[in-house]
PDB file of C-alpha atoms in Angstrom:
ATOM      1  CA  MET A  29     113.816 -13.592  61.749  1.00 43.00           C
ATOM      2  CA  ARG A  30     117.245 -15.123  61.721  1.00 43.00           C
ATOM      3  CA  GLY A  31     119.236 -15.945  64.846  1.00 45.00           C
ATOM      4  CA  GLY A  32     117.152 -13.657  67.104  1.00 46.00           C
ATOM      5  CA  THR A  33     117.530 -10.552  64.878  1.00 45.00           C
ATOM      6  CA  HIS A  34     115.086  -9.029  62.461  1.00 46.00           C
ATOM      7  CA  ASP A  35     116.033  -8.707  58.824  1.00 45.00           C
ATOM      8  CA  TYR A  36     113.779  -6.416  56.897  1.00 42.00           C
ATOM      9  CA  CYS A  37     114.620  -6.942  53.279  1.00 42.00           C
ATOM     10  CA  GLY A  38     118.356  -7.088  54.033  1.00 47.00           C
ATOM     11  CA  PHE A  39     118.371  -3.806  55.966  1.00 46.00           C
ATOM     12  CA  ASP A  40     120.905  -3.637  58.769  1.00 49.00           C
ATOM     13  CA  PRO A  41     119.815  -1.110  61.431  1.00 48.00           C
ATOM     14  CA  ASN A  42     123.433  -0.640  62.580  1.00 50.00           C
ATOM     15  CA  GLN A  43     124.616   0.310  59.100  1.00 49.00           C
ATOM     16  CA  GLY A  44     125.473   4.021  58.663  1.00 46.00           C
ATOM     17  CA  GLN A  45     125.671   4.737  62.375  1.00 48.00           C
ATOM     18  CA  GLN A  46     128.732   6.554  63.638  1.00 47.00           C
ATOM     19  CA  PRO A  47     130.886   4.605  66.092  1.00 47.00           C
ATOM     20  CA  PHE A  48     130.913   5.886  69.609  1.00 45.00           C
ATOM     21  CA  GLY A  49     133.179   8.918  69.925  1.00 46.00           C
ATOM     22  CA  GLY A  50     133.367   9.495  66.157  1.00 47.00           C
ATOM     23  CA  GLN A  51     132.159  12.485  64.216  1.00 48.00           C
ATOM     24  CA  GLN A  52     129.592  12.131  61.495  1.00 49.00           C
ATOM     25  CA  TYR A  53     130.640  13.523  58.151  1.00 46.00           C
ATOM     26  CA  GLY A  54     129.202  16.947  57.423  1.00 49.00           C
ATOM     27  CA  GLN A  55     128.575  17.869  61.046  1.00 51.00           C
ATOM     28  CA  PRO A  56     130.428  20.759  62.712  1.00 50.00           C
ATOM     29  CA  HIS A  57     133.483  19.822  64.732  1.00 49.00           C
ATOM     30  CA  TYR A  58     133.579  20.671  68.440  1.00 49.00           C
ATOM     31  CA  ASN A  59     136.336  20.403  70.949  1.00 49.00           C
ATOM     32  CA  GLY A  60     135.947  18.866  74.363  1.00 47.00           C
ATOM     33  CA  ALA A  61     134.482  22.076  75.852  1.00 47.00           C
ATOM     34  CA  GLY A  62     131.706  22.211  73.284  1.00 47.00           C
ATOM     35  CA  GLN A  63     133.452  24.931  71.264  1.00 48.00           C
ATOM     36  CA  GLN A  64     133.282  24.635  67.517  1.00 48.00           C
ATOM     37  CA  TYR A  65     136.694  24.489  65.834  1.00 47.00           C
ATOM     38  CA  GLY A  66     137.689  27.656  63.965  1.00 47.00           C
ATOM     39  CA  GLN A  67     135.662  29.914  66.267  1.00 49.00           C
ATOM     40  CA  GLN A  68     137.058  32.268  68.920  1.00 49.00           C
ATOM     41  CA  GLN A  69     136.640  30.871  72.413  1.00 49.00           C
ATOM     42  CA  PHE A  70     134.907  33.253  74.836  1.00 48.00           C
ATOM     43  CA  GLY A  71     137.428  35.039  77.059  1.00 51.00           C
ATOM     44  CA  ALA A  72     140.445  33.916  75.011  1.00 50.00           C
ATOM     45  CA  PRO A  73     143.032  36.510  73.853  1.00 52.00           C
ATOM     46  CA  PRO A  74     142.686  37.737  70.247  1.00 53.00           C
ATOM     47  CA  GLN A  75     144.541  35.790  67.621  1.00 56.00           C
ATOM     48  CA  PHE A  76     146.844  37.397  65.058  1.00 50.00           C
ATOM     49  CA  ASP A  77     148.416  35.938  61.979  1.00 51.00           C
ATOM     50  CA  SER A  78     152.157  35.851  61.391  1.00 47.00           C
ATOM     51  CA  ALA A  79     152.154  39.119  59.397  1.00 44.00           C
ATOM     52  CA  GLN A  80     150.288  41.168  62.021  1.00 46.00           C
ATOM     53  CA  GLN A  81     151.078  41.624  65.696  1.00 47.00           C
ATOM     54  CA  ALA A  82     149.192  43.616  68.284  1.00 47.00           C
ATOM     55  CA  GLY A  83     150.003  47.305  67.836  1.00 49.00           C
ATOM     56  CA  THR A  84     152.512  46.734  65.015  1.00 47.00           C
ATOM     57  CA  GLN A  85     152.512  46.569  61.242  1.00 47.00           C
ATOM     58  CA  PRO A  86     154.499  44.073  59.197  1.00 45.00           C
ATOM     59  CA  PHE A  87     157.709  45.252  57.563  1.00 44.00           C
ATOM     60  CA  ALA A  88     157.422  48.798  58.925  1.00 44.00           C
ATOM     61  CA  GLN A  89     160.193  51.037  57.614  1.00 44.00           C
ATOM     62  CA  PRO A  90     162.202  52.937  60.248  1.00 43.00           C
ATOM     63  CA  ASP A  91     161.737  56.689  60.391  1.00 39.00           C
ATOM     64  CA  PHE A  92     164.728  58.563  61.758  1.00 36.00           C
ATOM     65  CA  GLY A  93     163.134  61.982  61.406  1.00 39.00           C
ATOM     66  CA  PHE A  94     165.441  63.448  58.774  1.00 38.00           C
ATOM     67  CA  THR A  95     166.136  63.338  55.077  1.00 48.00           C
ATOM     68  CA  PRO A  96     169.551  63.512  53.409  1.00 61.00           C
ATOM     69  CA  SER A  97     170.640  67.061  52.461  1.00 82.00           C
ATOM     70  CA  ARG A  98     170.826  67.963  48.795  1.00 93.00           C
ATOM     71  CA  PRO A  99     174.263  69.029  47.504  1.00 95.00           C
ATOM     72  CA  GLY A 100     174.752  72.682  46.641  1.00 94.00           C
ATOM     73  CA  GLU A 101     175.026  73.307  42.902  1.00 95.00           C
ATOM     74  CA  LEU A 102     177.943  75.097  41.262  1.00 95.00           C
ATOM     75  CA  LEU A 103     176.198  78.328  40.191  1.00 96.00           C
ATOM     76  CA  PRO A 104     174.684  79.179  43.608  1.00 96.00           C
ATOM     77  CA  ARG A 105     178.039  78.457  45.210  1.00 96.00           C
ATOM     78  CA  LEU A 106     179.752  80.754  42.724  1.00 95.00           C
ATOM     79  CA  GLY A 107     177.187  83.458  43.489  1.00 96.00           C
ATOM     80  CA  ALA A 108     177.829  83.076  47.209  1.00 97.00           C
ATOM     81  CA  ARG A 109     181.572  83.454  46.632  1.00 95.00           C
ATOM     82  CA  VAL A 110     180.972  86.647  44.676  1.00 95.00           C
ATOM     83  CA  ILE A 111     178.868  88.117  47.505  1.00 97.00           C
ATOM     84  CA  ASP A 112     181.460  87.140  50.105  1.00 97.00           C
ATOM     85  CA  GLY A 113     184.253  88.479  47.910  1.00 94.00           C
ATOM     86  CA  LEU A 114     182.567  91.871  47.769  1.00 96.00           C
ATOM     87  CA  ILE A 115     182.011  91.884  51.534  1.00 96.00           C
ATOM     88  CA  VAL A 116     185.700  91.219  52.161  1.00 95.00           C
ATOM     89  CA  GLY A 117     187.190  92.897  49.119  1.00 93.00           C
ATOM     90  CA  ILE A 118     185.636  96.359  49.280  1.00 96.00           C
ATOM     91  CA  PRO A 119     186.751  97.242  52.848  1.00 96.00           C
ATOM     92  CA  THR A 120     190.242  95.779  52.361  1.00 94.00           C
ATOM     93  CA  ALA A 121     190.631  97.645  49.077  1.00 94.00           C
ATOM     94  CA  VAL A 122     189.807 100.921  50.832  1.00 96.00           C
ATOM     95  CA  VAL A 123     192.314 100.156  53.590  1.00 95.00           C
ATOM     96  CA  THR A 124     194.968  99.245  51.016  1.00 93.00           C
ATOM     97  CA  ILE A 125     194.501 102.557  49.225  1.00 94.00           C
ATOM     98  CA  VAL A 126     194.824 104.472  52.476  1.00 95.00           C
ATOM     99  CA  ILE A 127     198.000 102.569  53.441  1.00 93.00           C
ATOM    100  CA  SER A 128     199.459 103.164  49.988  1.00 93.00           C
ATOM    101  CA  LEU A 129     198.823 106.905  50.279  1.00 94.00           C
ATOM    102  CA  VAL A 130     200.537 107.004  53.637  1.00 93.00           C
ATOM    103  CA  LEU A 131     203.417 104.547  53.182  1.00 91.00           C
ATOM    104  CA  GLY A 132     203.857 104.535  49.446  1.00 91.00           C
ATOM    105  CA  THR A 133     202.697 102.279  46.659  1.00 89.00           C
ATOM    106  CA  PHE A 134     205.175  99.434  47.158  1.00 91.00           C
ATOM    107  CA  LEU A 135     204.736  99.053  50.886  1.00 92.00           C
ATOM    108  CA  GLY A 136     201.044  99.807  50.717  1.00 91.00           C
ATOM    109  CA  SER A 137     200.460  97.114  48.066  1.00 90.00           C
ATOM    110  CA  ALA A 138     202.445  94.527  50.043  1.00 91.00           C
ATOM    111  CA  LEU A 139     200.643  95.223  53.297  1.00 93.00           C
ATOM    112  CA  GLY A 140     197.310  95.452  51.518  1.00 92.00           C
ATOM    113  CA  ALA A 141     197.790  91.998  49.909  1.00 91.00           C
ATOM    114  CA  ILE A 142     198.692  90.423  53.240  1.00 93.00           C
ATOM    115  CA  LEU A 143     195.758  92.135  54.936  1.00 94.00           C
ATOM    116  CA  THR A 144     193.345  90.990  52.227  1.00 93.00           C
ATOM    117  CA  ALA A 145     194.563  87.372  52.454  1.00 92.00           C
ATOM    118  CA  ALA A 146     194.226  87.352  56.241  1.00 94.00           C
ATOM    119  CA  ALA A 147     190.790  89.009  56.147  1.00 95.00           C
ATOM    120  CA  ALA A 148     189.447  86.601  53.513  1.00 94.00           C
ATOM    121  CA  VAL A 149     190.622  83.448  55.278  1.00 94.00           C
ATOM    122  CA  GLY A 150     189.539  84.744  58.681  1.00 95.00           C
ATOM    123  CA  TYR A 151     186.104  85.677  57.348  1.00 97.00           C
ATOM    124  CA  PHE A 152     185.421  82.224  55.893  1.00 97.00           C
ATOM    125  CA  VAL A 153     186.908  80.279  58.791  1.00 96.00           C
ATOM    126  CA  PHE A 154     184.968  82.268  61.385  1.00 97.00           C
ATOM    127  CA  PHE A 155     181.560  81.999  59.758  1.00 97.00           C
ATOM    128  CA  GLU A 156     181.904  78.379  58.581  1.00 97.00           C
ATOM    129  CA  THR A 157     183.049  77.064  61.959  1.00 97.00           C
ATOM    130  CA  THR A 158     180.537  79.032  64.048  1.00 97.00           C
ATOM    131  CA  ARG A 159     177.444  79.193  61.816  1.00 96.00           C
ATOM    132  CA  GLY A 160     178.119  76.787  58.966  1.00 95.00           C
ATOM    133  CA  GLN A 161     177.536  79.515  56.390  1.00 96.00           C
ATOM    134  CA  THR A 162     178.917  82.849  55.327  1.00 97.00           C
ATOM    135  CA  VAL A 163     176.686  85.786  54.478  1.00 97.00           C
ATOM    136  CA  GLY A 164     176.757  84.846  50.800  1.00 97.00           C
ATOM    137  CA  LYS A 165     175.815  81.244  51.490  1.00 96.00           C
ATOM    138  CA  GLN A 166     173.036  82.354  53.830  1.00 96.00           C
ATOM    139  CA  VAL A 167     171.588  84.614  51.130  1.00 96.00           C
ATOM    140  CA  LEU A 168     171.566  81.773  48.595  1.00 96.00           C
ATOM    141  CA  GLY A 169     170.423  79.035  50.995  1.00 96.00           C
ATOM    142  CA  LEU A 170     173.669  77.094  51.324  1.00 97.00           C
ATOM    143  CA  ARG A 171     175.713  75.821  54.248  1.00 96.00           C
ATOM    144  CA  VAL A 172     178.999  73.995  54.812  1.00 97.00           C
ATOM    145  CA  GLU A 173     179.132  70.632  56.578  1.00 96.00           C
ATOM    146  CA  GLY A 174     182.109  68.785  57.954  1.00 96.00           C
ATOM    147  CA  PRO A 175     182.816  65.152  57.045  1.00 95.00           C
ATOM    148  CA  ASP A 176     180.672  64.013  59.999  1.00 93.00           C
ATOM    149  CA  GLY A 177     177.722  66.226  59.045  1.00 91.00           C
ATOM    150  CA  GLY A 178     178.370  68.863  61.713  1.00 94.00           C
ATOM    151  CA  LEU A 179     180.215  72.158  61.540  1.00 96.00           C
ATOM    152  CA  PRO A 180     183.662  71.996  59.956  1.00 97.00           C
ATOM    153  CA  THR A 181     186.679  72.434  62.182  1.00 96.00           C
ATOM    154  CA  GLN A 182     189.027  75.402  61.866  1.00 96.00           C
ATOM    155  CA  GLN A 183     191.622  73.250  60.140  1.00 96.00           C
ATOM    156  CA  GLN A 184     189.085  71.904  57.646  1.00 96.00           C
ATOM    157  CA  SER A 185     187.747  75.383  56.888  1.00 97.00           C
ATOM    158  CA  LEU A 186     191.261  76.789  56.546  1.00 95.00           C
ATOM    159  CA  THR A 187     192.199  74.020  54.123  1.00 95.00           C
ATOM    160  CA  ARG A 188     189.147  74.417  51.889  1.00 95.00           C
ATOM    161  CA  ASN A 189     189.573  78.209  51.748  1.00 94.00           C
ATOM    162  CA  GLY A 190     193.361  78.312  51.502  1.00 91.00           C
ATOM    163  CA  PHE A 191     193.274  79.143  47.796  1.00 89.00           C
ATOM    164  CA  TYR A 192     192.010  82.607  48.767  1.00 86.00           C
ATOM    165  CA  VAL A 193     195.494  83.338  50.065  1.00 88.00           C
ATOM    166  CA  LEU A 194     196.894  82.849  46.580  1.00 87.00           C
ATOM    167  CA  ALA A 195     194.223  85.034  45.023  1.00 84.00           C
ATOM    168  CA  ALA A 196     194.665  87.780  47.611  1.00 85.00           C
ATOM    169  CA  LEU A 197     198.447  87.823  47.208  1.00 86.00           C
ATOM    170  CA  GLY A 198     197.882  88.727  43.587  1.00 83.00           C
ATOM    171  CA  GLY A 199     198.253  92.324  44.683  1.00 82.00           C
ATOM    172  CA  PHE A 200     201.733  91.709  46.033  1.00 81.00           C
ATOM    173  CA  PRO A 201     204.460  93.674  44.184  1.00 82.00           C
ATOM    174  CA  PHE A 202     206.542  91.766  41.611  1.00 83.00           C
ATOM    175  CA  LEU A 203     205.314  88.275  42.608  1.00 83.00           C
ATOM    176  CA  GLY A 204     201.682  89.231  42.530  1.00 84.00           C
ATOM    177  CA  PHE A 205     201.142  88.038  38.959  1.00 87.00           C
ATOM    178  CA  LEU A 206     202.477  84.576  39.808  1.00 90.00           C
ATOM    179  CA  PHE A 207     200.321  84.288  42.926  1.00 89.00           C
ATOM    180  CA  GLY A 208     197.275  85.493  41.019  1.00 87.00           C
ATOM    181  CA  LEU A 209     197.842  82.982  38.203  1.00 91.00           C
ATOM    182  CA  VAL A 210     198.169  80.048  40.616  1.00 91.00           C
ATOM    183  CA  GLY A 211     195.055  81.195  42.470  1.00 89.00           C
ATOM    184  CA  PHE A 212     193.121  81.433  39.197  1.00 92.00           C
ATOM    185  CA  VAL A 213     194.154  77.891  38.191  1.00 94.00           C
ATOM    186  CA  ALA A 214     193.142  76.610  41.639  1.00 94.00           C
ATOM    187  CA  ALA A 215     189.719  78.210  41.266  1.00 93.00           C
ATOM    188  CA  ILE A 216     189.233  76.575  37.838  1.00 95.00           C
ATOM    189  CA  VAL A 217     190.200  73.155  39.223  1.00 96.00           C
ATOM    190  CA  ILE A 218     187.771  73.569  42.109  1.00 96.00           C
ATOM    191  CA  ALA A 219     184.919  74.578  39.784  1.00 95.00           C
ATOM    192  CA  VAL A 220     185.541  71.652  37.412  1.00 96.00           C
ATOM    193  CA  THR A 221     185.714  69.087  40.218  1.00 96.00           C
ATOM    194  CA  ILE A 222     182.536  70.461  41.824  1.00 96.00           C
ATOM    195  CA  ASN A 223     180.657  70.237  38.546  1.00 94.00           C
ATOM    196  CA  GLY A 224     181.846  66.687  37.884  1.00 94.00           C
ATOM    197  CA  SER A 225     181.172  65.298  41.349  1.00 94.00           C
ATOM    198  CA  PRO A 226     177.855  63.523  42.132  1.00 94.00           C
ATOM    199  CA  THR A 227     177.995  65.019  45.630  1.00 94.00           C
ATOM    200  CA  LYS A 228     179.254  68.404  44.340  1.00 95.00           C
ATOM    201  CA  GLN A 229     182.451  68.169  46.345  1.00 95.00           C
ATOM    202  CA  GLY A 230     185.392  70.046  44.898  1.00 95.00           C
ATOM    203  CA  LYS A 231     189.084  69.384  45.185  1.00 95.00           C
ATOM    204  CA  HIS A 232     189.265  71.751  48.163  1.00 95.00           C
ATOM    205  CA  ASP A 233     186.555  69.700  49.914  1.00 96.00           C
ATOM    206  CA  GLU A 234     188.553  66.543  49.251  1.00 95.00           C
ATOM    207  CA  LEU A 235     191.726  68.092  50.677  1.00 95.00           C
ATOM    208  CA  ALA A 236     189.760  69.190  53.747  1.00 95.00           C
ATOM    209  CA  GLY A 237     188.817  65.597  54.519  1.00 95.00           C
ATOM    210  CA  GLY A 238     185.387  65.452  52.895  1.00 96.00           C
ATOM    211  CA  THR A 239     183.634  68.732  53.654  1.00 97.00           C
ATOM    212  CA  ARG A 240     180.661  69.568  51.468  1.00 95.00           C
ATOM    213  CA  VAL A 241     178.263  72.377  50.694  1.00 97.00           C
ATOM    214  CA  VAL A 242     174.564  71.496  50.910  1.00 96.00           C
ATOM    215  CA  GLN A 243     171.268  73.288  50.433  1.00 93.00           C
ATOM    216  CA  GLY A 244     169.386  74.539  53.451  1.00 82.00           C
TER     217      GLY A 244
END
């Protein structure tokens, strides 16, 4: 016994004890309410990490409910033009023959060419601006869109189909060969530009302000 304290072989009874208010190493940590750290407190709202929020998913991609339309290829578009050409051409050819028999070949050919040009342009403008597709395009699953994605306007449809006037005037007396040649060249230019365009827009679509033919 030294100075009123017991010393058993140098052992200090206060050694290794945790100071008041401290936490002994290896023991679970509790907050002031007796709740162990890292556990969910009873009655507390659920916890979410930074990548997950209640009712949402991280980095969700927006869904606008539509997919971009696929451009119409050259061959189906050519087939649609052939169908539409027959629909317009056969009746106007019959009318031209009748007029020629009544009024003579010269006058009948002139009136027939004008009638064919007006019928062709009117046919395409009417169906494209009201339905977005002619009969030929409907058969082959194509439609025409304006630059804004809606129906083309009358001016846009008239511009993109104006080359039909040149082709139809090929039946005009004397000047018909010249009109027909210019119309044929215009058709070749349109076909080449459609085939070379990533969006399959021809020169006539460009002149019309950006119209395009799409599938569907």
